[in-house]
mmCIF file of C-alpha atoms in Angstrom:
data_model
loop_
_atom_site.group_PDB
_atom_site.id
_atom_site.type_symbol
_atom_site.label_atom_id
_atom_site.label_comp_id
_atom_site.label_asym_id
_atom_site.label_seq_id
_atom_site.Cartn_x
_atom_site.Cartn_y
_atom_site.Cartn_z
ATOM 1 C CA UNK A 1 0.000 0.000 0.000
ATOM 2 C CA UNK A 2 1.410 3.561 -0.881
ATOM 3 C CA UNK A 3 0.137 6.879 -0.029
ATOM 4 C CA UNK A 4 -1.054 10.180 -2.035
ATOM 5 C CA UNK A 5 -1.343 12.213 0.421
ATOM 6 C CA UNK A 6 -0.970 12.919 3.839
ATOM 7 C CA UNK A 7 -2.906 10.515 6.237
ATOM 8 C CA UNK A 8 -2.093 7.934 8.960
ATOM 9 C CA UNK A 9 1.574 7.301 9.871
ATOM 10 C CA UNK A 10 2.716 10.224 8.511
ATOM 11 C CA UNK A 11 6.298 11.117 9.754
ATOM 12 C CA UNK A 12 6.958 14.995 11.014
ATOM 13 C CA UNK A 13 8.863 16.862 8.760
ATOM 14 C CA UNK A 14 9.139 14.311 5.681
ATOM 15 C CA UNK A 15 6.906 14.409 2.462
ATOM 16 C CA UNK A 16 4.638 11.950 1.289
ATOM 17 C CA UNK A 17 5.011 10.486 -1.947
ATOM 18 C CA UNK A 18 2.059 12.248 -3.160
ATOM 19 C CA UNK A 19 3.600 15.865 -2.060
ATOM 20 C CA UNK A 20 6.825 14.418 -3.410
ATOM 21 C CA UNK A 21 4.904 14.072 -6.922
ATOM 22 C CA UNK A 22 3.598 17.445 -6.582
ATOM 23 C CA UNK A 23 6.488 19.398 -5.717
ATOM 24 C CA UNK A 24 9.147 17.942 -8.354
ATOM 25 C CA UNK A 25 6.694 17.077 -10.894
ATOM 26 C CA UNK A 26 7.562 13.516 -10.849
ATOM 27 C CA UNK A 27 4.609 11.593 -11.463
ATOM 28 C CA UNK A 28 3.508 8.983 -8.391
ATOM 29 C CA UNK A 29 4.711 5.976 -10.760
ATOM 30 C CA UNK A 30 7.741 7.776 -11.695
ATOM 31 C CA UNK A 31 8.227 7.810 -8.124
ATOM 32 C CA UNK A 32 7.799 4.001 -7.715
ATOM 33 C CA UNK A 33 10.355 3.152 -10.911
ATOM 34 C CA UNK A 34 13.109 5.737 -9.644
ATOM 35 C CA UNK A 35 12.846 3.764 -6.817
ATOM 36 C CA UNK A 36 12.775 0.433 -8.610
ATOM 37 C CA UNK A 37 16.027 1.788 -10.440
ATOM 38 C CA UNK A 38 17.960 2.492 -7.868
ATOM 39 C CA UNK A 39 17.457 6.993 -8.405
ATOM 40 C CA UNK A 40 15.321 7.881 -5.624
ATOM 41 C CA UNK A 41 14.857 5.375 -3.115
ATOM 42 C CA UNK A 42 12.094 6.810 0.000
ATOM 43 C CA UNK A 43 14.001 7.893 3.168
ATOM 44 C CA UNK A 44 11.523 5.911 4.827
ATOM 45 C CA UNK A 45 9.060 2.929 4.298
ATOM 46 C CA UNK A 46 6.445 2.147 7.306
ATOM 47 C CA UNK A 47 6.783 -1.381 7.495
ATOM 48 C CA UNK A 48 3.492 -1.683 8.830
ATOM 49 C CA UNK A 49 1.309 -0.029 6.151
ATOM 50 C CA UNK A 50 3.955 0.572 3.116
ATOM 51 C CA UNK A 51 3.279 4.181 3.387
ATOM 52 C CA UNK A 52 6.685 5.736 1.684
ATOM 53 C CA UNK A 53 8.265 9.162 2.792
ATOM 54 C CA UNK A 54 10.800 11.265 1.170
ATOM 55 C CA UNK A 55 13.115 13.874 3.146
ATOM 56 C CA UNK A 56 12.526 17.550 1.874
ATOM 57 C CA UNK A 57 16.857 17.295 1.073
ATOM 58 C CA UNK A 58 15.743 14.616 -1.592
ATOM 59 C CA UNK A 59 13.652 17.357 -3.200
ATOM 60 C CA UNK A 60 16.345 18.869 -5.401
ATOM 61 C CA UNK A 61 17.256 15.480 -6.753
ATOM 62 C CA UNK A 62 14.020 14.433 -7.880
ATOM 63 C CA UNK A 63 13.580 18.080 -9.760
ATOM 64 C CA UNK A 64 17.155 17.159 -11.290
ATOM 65 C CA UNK A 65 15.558 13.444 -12.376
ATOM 66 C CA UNK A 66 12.329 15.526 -13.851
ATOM 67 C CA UNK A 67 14.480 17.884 -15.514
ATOM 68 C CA UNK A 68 16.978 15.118 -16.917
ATOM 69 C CA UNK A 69 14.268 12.811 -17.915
ATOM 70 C CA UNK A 70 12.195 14.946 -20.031
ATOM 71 C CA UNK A 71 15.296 15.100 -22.409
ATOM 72 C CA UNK A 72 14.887 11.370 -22.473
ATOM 73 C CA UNK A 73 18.328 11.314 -21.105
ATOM 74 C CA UNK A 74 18.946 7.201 -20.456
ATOM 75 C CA UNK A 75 18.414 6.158 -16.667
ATOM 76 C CA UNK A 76 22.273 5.274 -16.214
ATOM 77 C CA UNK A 77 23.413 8.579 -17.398
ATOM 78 C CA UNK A 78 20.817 10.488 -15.048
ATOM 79 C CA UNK A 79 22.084 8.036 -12.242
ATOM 80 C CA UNK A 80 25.627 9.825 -13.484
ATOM 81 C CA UNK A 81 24.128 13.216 -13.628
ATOM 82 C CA UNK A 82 22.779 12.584 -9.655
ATOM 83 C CA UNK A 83 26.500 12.175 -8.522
ATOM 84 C CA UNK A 84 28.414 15.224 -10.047
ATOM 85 C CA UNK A 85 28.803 18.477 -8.823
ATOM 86 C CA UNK A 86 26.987 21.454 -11.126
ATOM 87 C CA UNK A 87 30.099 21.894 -13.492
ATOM 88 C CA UNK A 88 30.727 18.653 -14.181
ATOM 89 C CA UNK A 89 26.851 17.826 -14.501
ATOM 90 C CA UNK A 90 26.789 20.297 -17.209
ATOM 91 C CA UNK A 91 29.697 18.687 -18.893
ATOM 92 C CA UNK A 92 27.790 15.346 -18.812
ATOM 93 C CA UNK A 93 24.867 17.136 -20.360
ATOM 94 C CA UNK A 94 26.712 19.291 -23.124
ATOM 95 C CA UNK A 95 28.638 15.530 -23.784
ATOM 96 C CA UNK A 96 25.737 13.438 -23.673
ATOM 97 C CA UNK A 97 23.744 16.237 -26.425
ATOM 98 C CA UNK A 98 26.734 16.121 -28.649
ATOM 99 C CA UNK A 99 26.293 12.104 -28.781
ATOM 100 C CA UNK A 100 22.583 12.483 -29.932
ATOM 101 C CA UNK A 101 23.078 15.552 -32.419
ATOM 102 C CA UNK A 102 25.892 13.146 -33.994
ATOM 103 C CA UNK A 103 23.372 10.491 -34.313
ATOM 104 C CA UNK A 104 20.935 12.450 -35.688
ATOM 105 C CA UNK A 105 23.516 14.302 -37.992
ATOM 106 C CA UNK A 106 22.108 14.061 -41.549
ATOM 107 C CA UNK A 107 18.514 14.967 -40.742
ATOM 108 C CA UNK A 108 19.719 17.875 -38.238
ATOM 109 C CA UNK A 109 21.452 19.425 -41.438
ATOM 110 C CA UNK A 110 18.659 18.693 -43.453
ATOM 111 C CA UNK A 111 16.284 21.073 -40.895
ATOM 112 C CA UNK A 112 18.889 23.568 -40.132
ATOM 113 C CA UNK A 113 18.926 24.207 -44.130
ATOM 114 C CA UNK A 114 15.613 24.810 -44.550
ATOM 115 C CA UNK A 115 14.797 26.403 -41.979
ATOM 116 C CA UNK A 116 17.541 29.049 -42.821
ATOM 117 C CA UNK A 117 15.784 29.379 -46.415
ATOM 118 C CA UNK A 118 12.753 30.149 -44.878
ATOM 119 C CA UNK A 119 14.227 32.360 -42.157
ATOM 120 C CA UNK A 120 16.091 34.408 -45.344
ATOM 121 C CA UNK A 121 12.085 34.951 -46.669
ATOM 122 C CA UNK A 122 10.311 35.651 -43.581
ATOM 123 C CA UNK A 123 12.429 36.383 -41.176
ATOM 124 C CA UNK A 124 12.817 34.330 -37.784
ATOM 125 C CA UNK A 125 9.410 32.727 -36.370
ATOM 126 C CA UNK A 126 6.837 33.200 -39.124
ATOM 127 C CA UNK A 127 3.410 33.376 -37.715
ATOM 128 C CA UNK A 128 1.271 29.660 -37.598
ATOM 129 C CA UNK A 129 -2.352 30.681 -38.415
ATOM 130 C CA UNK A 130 -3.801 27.447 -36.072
ATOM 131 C CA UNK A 131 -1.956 29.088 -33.064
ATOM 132 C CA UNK A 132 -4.838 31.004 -30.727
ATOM 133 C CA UNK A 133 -3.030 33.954 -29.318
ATOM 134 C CA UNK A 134 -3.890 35.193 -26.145
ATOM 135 C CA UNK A 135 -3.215 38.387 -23.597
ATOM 136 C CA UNK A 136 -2.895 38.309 -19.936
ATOM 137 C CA UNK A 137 -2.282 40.716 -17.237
ATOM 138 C CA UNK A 138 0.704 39.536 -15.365
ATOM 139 C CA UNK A 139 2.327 40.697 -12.241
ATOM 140 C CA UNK A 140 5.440 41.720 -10.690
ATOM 141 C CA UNK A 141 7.204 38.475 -10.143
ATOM 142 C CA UNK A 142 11.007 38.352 -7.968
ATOM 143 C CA UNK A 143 12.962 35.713 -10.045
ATOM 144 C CA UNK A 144 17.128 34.422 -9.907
ATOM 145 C CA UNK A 145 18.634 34.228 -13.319
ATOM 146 C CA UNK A 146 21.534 32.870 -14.774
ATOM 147 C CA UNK A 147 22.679 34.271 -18.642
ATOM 148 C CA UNK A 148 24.956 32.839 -21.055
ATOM 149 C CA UNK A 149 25.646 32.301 -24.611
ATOM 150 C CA UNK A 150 24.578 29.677 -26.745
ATOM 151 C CA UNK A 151 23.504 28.062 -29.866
ATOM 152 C CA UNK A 152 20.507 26.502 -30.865
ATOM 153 C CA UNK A 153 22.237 23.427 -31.449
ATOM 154 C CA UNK A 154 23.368 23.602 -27.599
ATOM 155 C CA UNK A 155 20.189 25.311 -26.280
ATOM 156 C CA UNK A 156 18.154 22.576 -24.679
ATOM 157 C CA UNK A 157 21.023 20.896 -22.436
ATOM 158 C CA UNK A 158 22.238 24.277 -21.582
ATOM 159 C CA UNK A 159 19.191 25.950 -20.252
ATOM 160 C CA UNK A 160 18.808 22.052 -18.553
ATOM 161 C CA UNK A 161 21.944 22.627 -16.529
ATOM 162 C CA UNK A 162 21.373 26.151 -15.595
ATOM 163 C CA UNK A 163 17.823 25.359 -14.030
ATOM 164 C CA UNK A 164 19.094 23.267 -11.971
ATOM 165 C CA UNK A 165 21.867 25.379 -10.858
ATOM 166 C CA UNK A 166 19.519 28.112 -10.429
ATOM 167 C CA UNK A 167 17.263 25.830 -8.203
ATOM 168 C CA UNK A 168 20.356 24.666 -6.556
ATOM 169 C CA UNK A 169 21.195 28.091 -5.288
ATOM 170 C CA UNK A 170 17.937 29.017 -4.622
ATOM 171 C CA UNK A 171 17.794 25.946 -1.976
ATOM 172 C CA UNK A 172 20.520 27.235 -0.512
ATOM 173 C CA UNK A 173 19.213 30.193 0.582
ATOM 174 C CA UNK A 174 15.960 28.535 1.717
ATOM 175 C CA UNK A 175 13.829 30.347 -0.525
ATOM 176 C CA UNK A 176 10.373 29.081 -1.963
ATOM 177 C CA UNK A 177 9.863 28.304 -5.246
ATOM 178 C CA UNK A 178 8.111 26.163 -8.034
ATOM 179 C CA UNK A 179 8.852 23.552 -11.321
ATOM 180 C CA UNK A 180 7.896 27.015 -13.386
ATOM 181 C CA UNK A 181 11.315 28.185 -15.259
ATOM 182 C CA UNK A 182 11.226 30.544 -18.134
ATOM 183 C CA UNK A 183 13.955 31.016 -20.896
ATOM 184 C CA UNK A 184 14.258 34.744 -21.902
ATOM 185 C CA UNK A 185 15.970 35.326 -25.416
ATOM 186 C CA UNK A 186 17.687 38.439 -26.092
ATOM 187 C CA UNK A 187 19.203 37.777 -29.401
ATOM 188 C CA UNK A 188 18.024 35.419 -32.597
ATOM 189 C CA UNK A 189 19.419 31.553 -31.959
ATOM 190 C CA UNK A 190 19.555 31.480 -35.818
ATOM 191 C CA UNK A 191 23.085 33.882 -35.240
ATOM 192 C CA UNK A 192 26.248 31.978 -34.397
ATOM 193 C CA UNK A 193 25.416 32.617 -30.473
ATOM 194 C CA UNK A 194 22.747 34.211 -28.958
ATOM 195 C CA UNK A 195 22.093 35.412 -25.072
ATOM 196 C CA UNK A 196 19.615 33.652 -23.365
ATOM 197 C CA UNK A 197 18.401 34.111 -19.816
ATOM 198 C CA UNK A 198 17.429 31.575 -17.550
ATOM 199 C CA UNK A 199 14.437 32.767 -15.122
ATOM 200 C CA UNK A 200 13.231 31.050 -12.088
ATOM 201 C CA UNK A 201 10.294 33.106 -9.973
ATOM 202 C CA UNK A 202 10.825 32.276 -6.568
ATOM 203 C CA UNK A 203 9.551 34.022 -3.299
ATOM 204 C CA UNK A 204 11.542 34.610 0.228
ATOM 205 C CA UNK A 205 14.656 35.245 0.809
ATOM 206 C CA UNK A 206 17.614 35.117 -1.527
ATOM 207 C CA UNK A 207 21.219 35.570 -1.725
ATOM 208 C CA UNK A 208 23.080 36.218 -4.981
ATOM 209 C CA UNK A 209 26.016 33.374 -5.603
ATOM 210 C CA UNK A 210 28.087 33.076 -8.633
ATOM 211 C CA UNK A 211 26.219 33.817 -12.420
ATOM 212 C CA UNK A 212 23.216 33.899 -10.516
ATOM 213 C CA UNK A 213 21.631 37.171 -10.235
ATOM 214 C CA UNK A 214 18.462 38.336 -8.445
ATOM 215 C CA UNK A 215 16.124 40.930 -10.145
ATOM 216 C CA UNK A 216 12.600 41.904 -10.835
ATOM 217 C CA UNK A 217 10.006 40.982 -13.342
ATOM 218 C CA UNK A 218 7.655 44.034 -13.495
ATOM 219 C CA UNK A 219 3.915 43.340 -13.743
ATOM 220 C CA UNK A 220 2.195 44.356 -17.311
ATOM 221 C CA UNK A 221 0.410 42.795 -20.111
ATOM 222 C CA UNK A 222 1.867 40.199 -22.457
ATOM 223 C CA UNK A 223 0.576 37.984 -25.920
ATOM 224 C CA UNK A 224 1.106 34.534 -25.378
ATOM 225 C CA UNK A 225 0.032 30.958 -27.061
ATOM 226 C CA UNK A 226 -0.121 27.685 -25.002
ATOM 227 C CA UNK A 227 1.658 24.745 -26.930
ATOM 228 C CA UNK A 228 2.328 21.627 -26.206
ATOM 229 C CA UNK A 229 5.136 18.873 -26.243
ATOM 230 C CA UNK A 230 5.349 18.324 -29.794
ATOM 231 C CA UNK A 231 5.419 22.259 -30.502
ATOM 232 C CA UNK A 232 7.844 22.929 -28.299
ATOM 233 C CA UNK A 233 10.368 21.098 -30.153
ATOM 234 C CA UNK A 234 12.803 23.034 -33.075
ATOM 235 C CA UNK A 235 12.280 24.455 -35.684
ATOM 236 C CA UNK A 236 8.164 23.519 -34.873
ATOM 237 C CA UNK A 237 8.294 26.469 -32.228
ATOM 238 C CA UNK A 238 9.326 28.831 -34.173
ATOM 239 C CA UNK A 239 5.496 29.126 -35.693
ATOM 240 C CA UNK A 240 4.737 30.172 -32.054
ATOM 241 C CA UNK A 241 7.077 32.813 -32.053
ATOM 242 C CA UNK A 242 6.008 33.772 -35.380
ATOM 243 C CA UNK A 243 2.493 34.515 -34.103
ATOM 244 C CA UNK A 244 2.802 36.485 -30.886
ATOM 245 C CA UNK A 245 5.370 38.839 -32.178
ATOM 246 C CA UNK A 246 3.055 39.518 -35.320
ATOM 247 C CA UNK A 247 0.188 40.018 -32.395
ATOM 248 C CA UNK A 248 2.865 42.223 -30.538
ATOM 249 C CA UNK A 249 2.987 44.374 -33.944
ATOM 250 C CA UNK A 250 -0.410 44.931 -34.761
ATOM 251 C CA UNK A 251 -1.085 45.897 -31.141
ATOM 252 C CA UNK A 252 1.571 48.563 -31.806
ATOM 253 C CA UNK A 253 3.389 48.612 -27.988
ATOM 254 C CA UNK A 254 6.772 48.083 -27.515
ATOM 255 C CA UNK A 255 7.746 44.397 -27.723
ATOM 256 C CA UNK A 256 10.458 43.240 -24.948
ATOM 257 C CA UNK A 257 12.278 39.764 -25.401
ATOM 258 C CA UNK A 258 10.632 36.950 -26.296
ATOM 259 C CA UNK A 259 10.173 33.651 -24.290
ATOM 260 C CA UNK A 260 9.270 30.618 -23.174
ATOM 261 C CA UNK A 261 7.393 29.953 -20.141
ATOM 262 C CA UNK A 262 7.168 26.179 -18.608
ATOM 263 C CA UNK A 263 4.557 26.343 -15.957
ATOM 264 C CA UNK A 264 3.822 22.893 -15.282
ATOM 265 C CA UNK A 265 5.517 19.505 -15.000
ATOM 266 C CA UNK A 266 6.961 18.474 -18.446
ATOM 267 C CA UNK A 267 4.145 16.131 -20.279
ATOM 268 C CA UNK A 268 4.021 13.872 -23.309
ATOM 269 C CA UNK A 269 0.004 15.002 -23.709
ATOM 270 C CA UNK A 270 -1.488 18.596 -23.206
ATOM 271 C CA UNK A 271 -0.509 22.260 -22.669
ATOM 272 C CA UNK A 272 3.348 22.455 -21.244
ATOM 273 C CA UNK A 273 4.760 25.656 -22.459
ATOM 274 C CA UNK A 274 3.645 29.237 -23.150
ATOM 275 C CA UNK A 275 5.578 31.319 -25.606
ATOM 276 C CA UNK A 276 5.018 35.038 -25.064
ATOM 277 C CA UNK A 277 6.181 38.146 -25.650
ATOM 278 C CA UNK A 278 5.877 41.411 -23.337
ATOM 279 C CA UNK A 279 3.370 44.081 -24.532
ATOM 280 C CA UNK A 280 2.917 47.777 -24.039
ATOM 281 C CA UNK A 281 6.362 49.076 -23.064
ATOM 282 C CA UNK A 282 6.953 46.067 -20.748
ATOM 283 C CA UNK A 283 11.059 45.722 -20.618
ATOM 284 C CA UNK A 284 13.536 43.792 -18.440
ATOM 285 C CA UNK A 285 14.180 45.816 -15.344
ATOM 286 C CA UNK A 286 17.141 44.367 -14.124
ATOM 287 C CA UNK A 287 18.113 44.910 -10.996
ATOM 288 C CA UNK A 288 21.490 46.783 -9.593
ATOM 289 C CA UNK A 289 24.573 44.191 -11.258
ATOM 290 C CA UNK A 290 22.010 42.300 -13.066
ATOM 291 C CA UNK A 291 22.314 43.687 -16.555
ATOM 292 C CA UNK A 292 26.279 43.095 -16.512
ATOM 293 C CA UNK A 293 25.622 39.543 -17.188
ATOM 294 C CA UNK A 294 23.859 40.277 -19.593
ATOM 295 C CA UNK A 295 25.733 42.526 -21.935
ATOM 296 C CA UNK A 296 28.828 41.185 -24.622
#
């Protein structure tokens, strides 16, 4: 017998697995197989009614499993992942990417080339008339962000890593926060290297460490679409991209970087991203020794 939620047995100060589902976005029968696989084994088992319990330390390893997993990264090279420190983690990542793109060579050439024939008609991101563009009122939001260069090629593994870093540091601190990450693009991924921010919103208290900078989010409007799984993937997103910046335009306001905005737990079926652009004048506002990690 295992639990969902918090009922009889339950331990002080651990988390059942059902809170353990909800706070890593793991599902409940991910939970059981990480467990099965030797990942993320419960803290504690009560031998009386099989009820299992995690520690609140094991959180940050079960977000690195989600975060791993949805890149259908192989079980043995997440169990790798679990037992390196952040820079080498990343290495593993950047290595393990480079494996697949090689794999996937010819067709990854064959995409890259056409979608740089269409980019050289339209432009980046042409609008995708299917796509139901939406606005939204948002507010101010505190988030830590981490900002680096990058390729498209190199994108997905990199803004992997610096998640979890993100997260990591965030942890440390003891603030509060969510699965919800955004990546922030301030420059076209089609160019040799682009700058892309890492955003996670978090709430508490916070202490810069390292490339990870603390700043505000002011509140305003933004256009947004909700895609799912198979959208998200490149050059398929780039239709979404396409569409709210064409929204952005006919609206007239001021358009501030584009970006993608994973609210919820990664899923094969359903909504799991938003791609939106500010609206109205809405613009970074970085705070003091933000913006130097940023610029060139």
């Amino acid at each position: 017998m295992t639990d969902g939620s918090r009922g009889e047995g339950a331990t002080d100060g651990m988390m059942t697995r059902g809170e353990m589902a909800h706070a890593s976005g793991l599902s409940p029968k991910a939970l059981r197989l990480y467990d099965a696989n030797g990942l993320l084994h419960p803290a504690r088992v009560d031998p009386a009614t099989g009820y299992r319990y995690y520690a609140p330390a094991q959180l940050d390893a079960a977000r690195t499993i989600a975060a791993l997993r949805r890149l259908d990264m192989p079980l043995a090279r997440v169990r790798e992942a679990l037992a390196c420190d952040p820079s080498a983690r990343t290495e593993l990542l950047l290595a393990w990417w480079d494996e697949r793109r090689t794999a996937l060579a010819t067709g990854l050439v064959t995409v890259e080339s056409l979608v740089t024939q269409l980019g050289d008609d339209a432009g980046p991101g042409t609008a995708s008339g299917d796509l139901r563009v939406q606005e939204r009122t948002v507010p101010e939001r505190t988030v830590a962000a981490v900002a680096f260069r990058t390729t498209q090629a190199e994108l997905v593994p990199r803004f992997t890593a610096a998640v979890l870093d993100v997260r990591t540091a965030l942890a440390r601190g003891g603030a509060t926060f969510g699965t919800e990450f955004w990546v922030v693009y301030h420059g076209v991924l089609e160019a040799p290297d682009a700058y892309v921010e890492v955003c996670v919103p978090y709430t508490g208290a916070a202490t810069p460490t390292g490339a990870v900078v603390l700043r505000a989010e002011p509140a305003g409007r933004e256009a947004f679409v909700e895609i799912g799984a198979q959208r998200c993937a490149f050059p398929q997103i780039l239709g979404a991209f396409g569409s709210v910046r064409a929204h952005a335009r006919e609206r007239g306001g001021t358009v501030g970087p584009a970006r993608e905005i994973y609210p919820v737990p990664w899923s094969d079926d359903g909504h799991v991203a938003d791609v939106a652009v500010p609206l109205g004048g809405t613009v970074l506002d970085p705070a003091p020794g933000a913006r130097p990690s940023l610029g060139p």
